[in-house]
PDB file of C-alpha atoms in Angstrom:
ATOM      1  CA  MET I   1       0.177   0.121   0.104  1.00  0.00           C
ATOM      2  CA  PHE I   2       1.013   3.447  -0.943  1.00  0.00           C
ATOM      3  CA  THR I   3      -0.006   6.950  -1.288  1.00  0.00           C
ATOM      4  CA  VAL I   4       0.201   9.002  -4.392  1.00  0.00           C
ATOM      5  CA  PRO I   5      -0.751  12.790  -5.055  1.00  0.00           C
ATOM      6  CA  LYS I   6      -4.615  13.414  -5.713  1.00  0.00           C
ATOM      7  CA  GLY I   7      -3.823  15.742  -8.379  1.00  0.00           C
ATOM      8  CA  TRP I   8      -1.047  17.628  -9.763  1.00  0.00           C
ATOM      9  CA  ALA I   9      -1.527  21.060  -8.326  1.00  0.00           C
ATOM     10  CA  ASP I  10      -1.724  20.247  -4.783  1.00  0.00           C
ATOM     11  CA  MET I  11       0.248  17.697  -3.343  1.00  0.00           C
ATOM     12  CA  SER I  12      -1.099  18.087   0.167  1.00  0.00           C
ATOM     13  CA  GLU I  13      -4.193  16.111  -0.744  1.00  0.00           C
ATOM     14  CA  MET I  14      -3.058  12.411  -0.686  1.00  0.00           C
ATOM     15  CA  ARG I  15      -4.980   9.553  -1.788  1.00  0.00           C
ATOM     16  CA  ARG I  16      -4.490   5.673  -0.648  1.00  0.00           C
ATOM     17  CA  ILE I  17      -3.992   3.344  -3.435  1.00  0.00           C
ATOM     18  CA  CYS I  18      -4.003  -0.139  -2.905  1.00  0.00           C
ATOM     19  CA  PHE I  19      -3.361  -3.380  -5.145  1.00  0.00           C
ATOM     20  CA  ASP I  20      -2.507  -6.847  -5.394  1.00  0.00           C
ATOM     21  CA  ILE I  21       0.953  -8.403  -6.616  1.00  0.00           C
ATOM     22  CA  SER I  22       2.244 -11.833  -6.529  1.00  0.00           C
ATOM     23  CA  ARG I  23       4.711 -12.885  -4.498  1.00  0.00           C
ATOM     24  CA  ASP I  24       7.371 -13.324  -6.912  1.00  0.00           C
ATOM     25  CA  ASP I  25       6.666  -9.264  -7.578  1.00  0.00           C
ATOM     26  CA  GLU I  26       6.765  -8.597  -4.005  1.00  0.00           C
ATOM     27  CA  LYS I  27       9.893 -10.207  -3.579  1.00  0.00           C
ATOM     28  CA  SER I  28      11.290  -8.452  -6.463  1.00  0.00           C
ATOM     29  CA  LEU I  29       9.955  -5.208  -5.055  1.00  0.00           C
ATOM     30  CA  GLU I  30      11.470  -5.874  -1.732  1.00  0.00           C
ATOM     31  CA  TYR I  31      14.849  -6.508  -3.438  1.00  0.00           C
ATOM     32  CA  LEU I  32      14.913  -3.554  -5.695  1.00  0.00           C
ATOM     33  CA  ALA I  33      13.970  -1.191  -2.498  1.00  0.00           C
ATOM     34  CA  THR I  34      16.820  -2.683  -0.648  1.00  0.00           C
ATOM     35  CA  GLU I  35      19.375  -1.744  -3.235  1.00  0.00           C
ATOM     36  CA  GLU I  36      18.213   1.733  -3.088  1.00  0.00           C
ATOM     37  CA  GLY I  37      18.226   1.889   0.405  1.00  0.00           C
ATOM     38  CA  MET I  38      14.146   2.428   0.726  1.00  0.00           C
ATOM     39  CA  ASP I  39      11.462   0.402   2.207  1.00  0.00           C
ATOM     40  CA  VAL I  40       8.740  -0.753  -0.228  1.00  0.00           C
ATOM     41  CA  PRO I  41       6.205   1.974   0.125  1.00  0.00           C
ATOM     42  CA  GLU I  42       8.618   4.556  -0.154  1.00  0.00           C
ATOM     43  CA  TYR I  43      10.347   2.694  -3.185  1.00  0.00           C
ATOM     44  CA  LEU I  44       6.847   2.631  -4.750  1.00  0.00           C
ATOM     45  CA  ARG I  45       6.136   6.257  -4.131  1.00  0.00           C
ATOM     46  CA  SER I  46       9.410   7.110  -5.936  1.00  0.00           C
ATOM     47  CA  LEU I  47       8.874   4.900  -9.042  1.00  0.00           C
ATOM     48  CA  VAL I  48       5.381   6.066  -9.617  1.00  0.00           C
ATOM     49  CA  SER I  49       6.747   9.658  -9.167  1.00  0.00           C
ATOM     50  CA  ARG I  50       9.458   9.120 -11.193  1.00  0.00           C
ATOM     51  CA  TYR I  51       7.443   7.682 -13.963  1.00  0.00           C
ATOM     52  CA  LEU I  52       4.610  10.358 -13.802  1.00  0.00           C
ATOM     53  CA  PHE I  53       7.432  12.875 -13.879  1.00  0.00           C
ATOM     54  CA  ASP I  54       8.981  11.475 -17.137  1.00  0.00           C
ATOM     55  CA  LEU I  55       5.762  11.451 -18.929  1.00  0.00           C
ATOM     56  CA  GLN I  56       5.021  15.008 -17.869  1.00  0.00           C
ATOM     57  CA  VAL I  57       8.436  16.412 -18.920  1.00  0.00           C
ATOM     58  CA  GLY I  58       9.259  13.866 -21.505  1.00  0.00           C
ATOM     59  CA  ALA I  59      10.209  15.226 -25.070  1.00  0.00           C
ATOM     60  CA  GLY I  60       6.920  14.978 -27.514  1.00  0.00           C
ATOM     61  CA  SER I  61       4.768  13.736 -24.829  1.00  0.00           C
ATOM     62  CA  PRO I  62       1.083  14.994 -26.125  1.00  0.00           C
ATOM     63  CA  ASP I  63      -0.840  14.299 -23.294  1.00  0.00           C
ATOM     64  CA  PHE I  64       0.991  16.536 -20.635  1.00  0.00           C
ATOM     65  CA  SER I  65       0.913  20.417 -21.271  1.00  0.00           C
ATOM     66  CA  GLU I  66       3.131  23.004 -19.637  1.00  0.00           C
ATOM     67  CA  LYS I  67       1.880  23.662 -16.200  1.00  0.00           C
ATOM     68  CA  ARG I  68       3.259  26.891 -15.752  1.00  0.00           C
ATOM     69  CA  GLU I  69       1.644  29.930 -16.638  1.00  0.00           C
ATOM     70  CA  PHE I  70       4.995  31.458 -17.872  1.00  0.00           C
ATOM     71  CA  PRO I  71       7.937  30.146 -19.831  1.00  0.00           C
ATOM     72  CA  ARG I  72      10.590  28.222 -17.623  1.00  0.00           C
ATOM     73  CA  LYS I  73      14.563  28.565 -18.372  1.00  0.00           C
ATOM     74  CA  GLN I  74      16.641  25.492 -17.385  1.00  0.00           C
ATOM     75  CA  VAL I  75      19.606  27.118 -15.016  1.00  0.00           C
ATOM     76  CA  SER I  76      21.925  25.886 -12.547  1.00  0.00           C
ATOM     77  CA  ILE I  77      21.987  28.205  -9.803  1.00  0.00           C
ATOM     78  CA  LEU I  78      23.554  27.042  -6.313  1.00  0.00           C
ATOM     79  CA  GLY I  79      21.338  28.552  -3.460  1.00  0.00           C
ATOM     80  CA  VAL I  80      19.850  27.792   0.033  1.00  0.00           C
ATOM     81  CA  SER I  81      16.384  26.671   0.996  1.00  0.00           C
ATOM     82  CA  CYS I  82      14.829  27.001   4.162  1.00  0.00           C
ATOM     83  CA  VAL I  83      11.959  24.455   4.612  1.00  0.00           C
ATOM     84  CA  ARG I  84       9.139  24.695   6.824  1.00  0.00           C
ATOM     85  CA  PHE I  85       7.885  21.304   7.974  1.00  0.00           C
ATOM     86  CA  SER I  86       4.432  20.485   9.144  1.00  0.00           C
ATOM     87  CA  ASP I  87       5.485  20.522  12.711  1.00  0.00           C
ATOM     88  CA  ASN I  88       6.450  24.231  11.903  1.00  0.00           C
ATOM     89  CA  GLU I  89      10.411  23.100  12.413  1.00  0.00           C
ATOM     90  CA  MET I  90      12.364  25.191   9.637  1.00  0.00           C
ATOM     91  CA  ARG I  91      15.783  24.331   8.372  1.00  0.00           C
ATOM     92  CA  SER I  92      18.076  25.299   5.786  1.00  0.00           C
ATOM     93  CA  TYR I  93      19.935  23.049   2.993  1.00  0.00           C
ATOM     94  CA  PRO I  94      22.086  23.614   0.160  1.00  0.00           C
ATOM     95  CA  VAL I  95      20.146  23.281  -3.107  1.00  0.00           C
ATOM     96  CA  ILE I  96      20.634  23.961  -6.959  1.00  0.00           C
ATOM     97  CA  VAL I  97      17.627  25.820  -8.718  1.00  0.00           C
ATOM     98  CA  GLU I  98      17.268  23.782 -11.686  1.00  0.00           C
ATOM     99  CA  ASP I  99      14.533  25.853 -13.587  1.00  0.00           C
ATOM    100  CA  ILE I 100      12.527  28.913 -13.083  1.00  0.00           C
ATOM    101  CA  SER I 101       9.969  31.149 -14.333  1.00  0.00           C
ATOM    102  CA  GLU I 102       8.267  34.386 -13.622  1.00  0.00           C
ATOM    103  CA  GLY I 103       5.773  32.301 -11.393  1.00  0.00           C
ATOM    104  CA  GLY I 104       7.843  29.414  -9.878  1.00  0.00           C
ATOM    105  CA  LEU I 105      10.787  27.195  -9.812  1.00  0.00           C
ATOM    106  CA  ARG I 106      12.167  23.727  -9.294  1.00  0.00           C
ATOM    107  CA  ILE I 107      15.061  22.902  -7.205  1.00  0.00           C
ATOM    108  CA  SER I 108      16.939  19.801  -6.160  1.00  0.00           C
ATOM    109  CA  PHE I 109      18.546  18.737  -2.911  1.00  0.00           C
ATOM    110  CA  ARG I 110      22.001  16.723  -3.432  1.00  0.00           C
ATOM    111  CA  SER I 111      23.042  14.178  -0.689  1.00  0.00           C
ATOM    112  CA  VAL I 112      20.084  13.757   1.374  1.00  0.00           C
ATOM    113  CA  ASP I 113      19.296  10.227   3.181  1.00  0.00           C
ATOM    114  CA  SER I 114      15.834   8.751   2.322  1.00  0.00           C
ATOM    115  CA  VAL I 115      14.243   9.773   5.568  1.00  0.00           C
ATOM    116  CA  LEU I 116      15.011  13.489   5.476  1.00  0.00           C
ATOM    117  CA  ALA I 117      14.017  13.195   1.477  1.00  0.00           C
ATOM    118  CA  GLU I 118      10.638  11.971   2.579  1.00  0.00           C
ATOM    119  CA  LYS I 119      10.435  14.584   5.223  1.00  0.00           C
ATOM    120  CA  LEU I 120      11.319  17.363   2.555  1.00  0.00           C
ATOM    121  CA  ALA I 121       8.799  16.330   0.041  1.00  0.00           C
ATOM    122  CA  PHE I 122       5.903  16.507   2.312  1.00  0.00           C
ATOM    123  CA  ALA I 123       6.774  19.997   3.412  1.00  0.00           C
ATOM    124  CA  ASP I 124       3.963  22.636   2.799  1.00  0.00           C
ATOM    125  CA  TYR I 125       6.297  25.410   1.983  1.00  0.00           C
ATOM    126  CA  PHE I 126       9.949  26.327   1.353  1.00  0.00           C
ATOM    127  CA  GLU I 127      12.164  29.661   0.534  1.00  0.00           C
ATOM    128  CA  VAL I 128      15.039  29.788  -1.601  1.00  0.00           C
ATOM    129  CA  VAL I 129      17.865  32.084  -1.746  1.00  0.00           C
ATOM    130  CA  PHE I 130      20.186  32.806  -4.444  1.00  0.00           C
ATOM    131  CA  THR I 131      22.175  35.147  -6.423  1.00  0.00           C
ATOM    132  CA  VAL I 132      20.871  36.014  -9.764  1.00  0.00           C
ATOM    133  CA  PRO I 133      23.727  35.088 -12.333  1.00  0.00           C
ATOM    134  CA  GLU I 134      25.756  37.695 -13.757  1.00  0.00           C
ATOM    135  CA  THR I 135      24.584  40.278 -11.301  1.00  0.00           C
ATOM    136  CA  THR I 136      25.244  41.125  -7.506  1.00  0.00           C
ATOM    137  CA  HIS I 137      21.364  40.746  -6.520  1.00  0.00           C
ATOM    138  CA  THR I 138      20.635  38.031  -4.077  1.00  0.00           C
ATOM    139  CA  VAL I 139      16.718  37.305  -4.407  1.00  0.00           C
ATOM    140  CA  SER I 140      14.479  35.337  -1.905  1.00  0.00           C
ATOM    141  CA  PHE I 141      11.486  33.573  -3.013  1.00  0.00           C
ATOM    142  CA  TYR I 142       8.494  32.041  -0.481  1.00  0.00           C
ATOM    143  CA  CYS I 143       7.164  29.153  -2.390  1.00  0.00           C
ATOM    144  CA  LYS I 144       4.184  26.877  -2.030  1.00  0.00           C
ATOM    145  CA  ARG I 145       5.121  23.345  -2.837  1.00  0.00           C
ATOM    146  CA  MET I 146       3.411  22.137  -5.855  1.00  0.00           C
ATOM    147  CA  TRP I 147       5.072  18.698  -6.301  1.00  0.00           C
ATOM    148  CA  ALA I 148       7.976  16.430  -5.118  1.00  0.00           C
ATOM    149  CA  SER I 149      10.070  13.935  -7.185  1.00  0.00           C
ATOM    150  CA  SER I 150      12.914  11.848  -6.348  1.00  0.00           C
ATOM    151  CA  GLN I 151      15.006  10.354  -9.091  1.00  0.00           C
ATOM    152  CA  THR I 152      18.867  10.667  -8.730  1.00  0.00           C
ATOM    153  CA  SER I 153      18.147  13.748  -6.138  1.00  0.00           C
ATOM    154  CA  LEU I 154      14.861  15.076  -4.633  1.00  0.00           C
ATOM    155  CA  ASN I 155      13.239  17.705  -6.846  1.00  0.00           C
ATOM    156  CA  LEU I 156      10.752  20.227  -5.196  1.00  0.00           C
ATOM    157  CA  ALA I 157       8.689  22.289  -7.466  1.00  0.00           C
ATOM    158  CA  GLY I 158       6.729  25.439  -6.066  1.00  0.00           C
ATOM    159  CA  CYS I 159       4.803  28.668  -7.032  1.00  0.00           C
ATOM    160  CA  PHE I 160       5.943  31.850  -5.837  1.00  0.00           C
ATOM    161  CA  GLU I 161       3.830  33.370  -2.763  1.00  0.00           C
ATOM    162  CA  GLY I 162       4.053  37.080  -2.364  1.00  0.00           C
ATOM    163  CA  ALA I 163       7.333  37.555  -4.284  1.00  0.00           C
ATOM    164  CA  ASN I 164       8.220  41.074  -4.337  1.00  0.00           C
ATOM    165  CA  ASP I 165       8.313  43.010  -8.072  1.00  0.00           C
ATOM    166  CA  MET I 166      12.317  43.682  -7.795  1.00  0.00           C
ATOM    167  CA  SER I 167      12.667  39.825  -7.523  1.00  0.00           C
ATOM    168  CA  VAL I 168      10.505  38.811 -10.349  1.00  0.00           C
ATOM    169  CA  ASP I 169      11.880  41.549 -12.364  1.00  0.00           C
ATOM    170  CA  LEU I 170      15.408  40.517 -12.003  1.00  0.00           C
ATOM    171  CA  VAL I 171      14.123  36.828 -12.896  1.00  0.00           C
ATOM    172  CA  SER I 172      11.992  38.090 -15.581  1.00  0.00           C
ATOM    173  CA  ARG I 173      15.370  39.782 -17.084  1.00  0.00           C
ATOM    174  CA  MET I 174      17.289  36.744 -16.788  1.00  0.00           C
ATOM    175  CA  ILE I 175      14.847  34.700 -18.655  1.00  0.00           C
ATOM    176  CA  ILE I 176      14.933  37.112 -21.583  1.00  0.00           C
ATOM    177  CA  GLU I 177      18.293  37.540 -21.821  1.00  0.00           C
ATOM    178  CA  ALA I 178      18.825  33.725 -22.266  1.00  0.00           C
ATOM    179  CA  ALA I 179      16.227  33.531 -24.977  1.00  0.00           C
TER     180      ALA I 179
END
């Protein structure tokens, strides 16, 4: 038994999905999960998330349209993310901003263990601070988590909440200059 998001837009609403598998398939899943350092439910969540993520961003996939209102730019910017967990605990972690648009961004956490990755994946909000490339301006964005994916690293995507105009303008210029 494992849980998956009810919808792409808000991962805070979860649904439980149950299904039957053969004993041989169960043994295979246990082996694969152990190889990845996870338990079976965690491995299945990761597997389903990875599959759906690949479908969503896969080249030429006609069934999934761009979810963001604004065009995104692929980047690789070092930053720091302060994550608020459901118990109101806040922690900071190094991240890489993987892509960004005027309305949101996607970050990846490197080198986090599976327990921390699961805790991060279910955080409701996170903040990201980074310096805009080729400038001396540091920006901060408070984001509502939209989805999480665990492939080679944990990825969180979020939409900006209450972003100030100067920060959004700097990101807009960065996106335009790269086009």
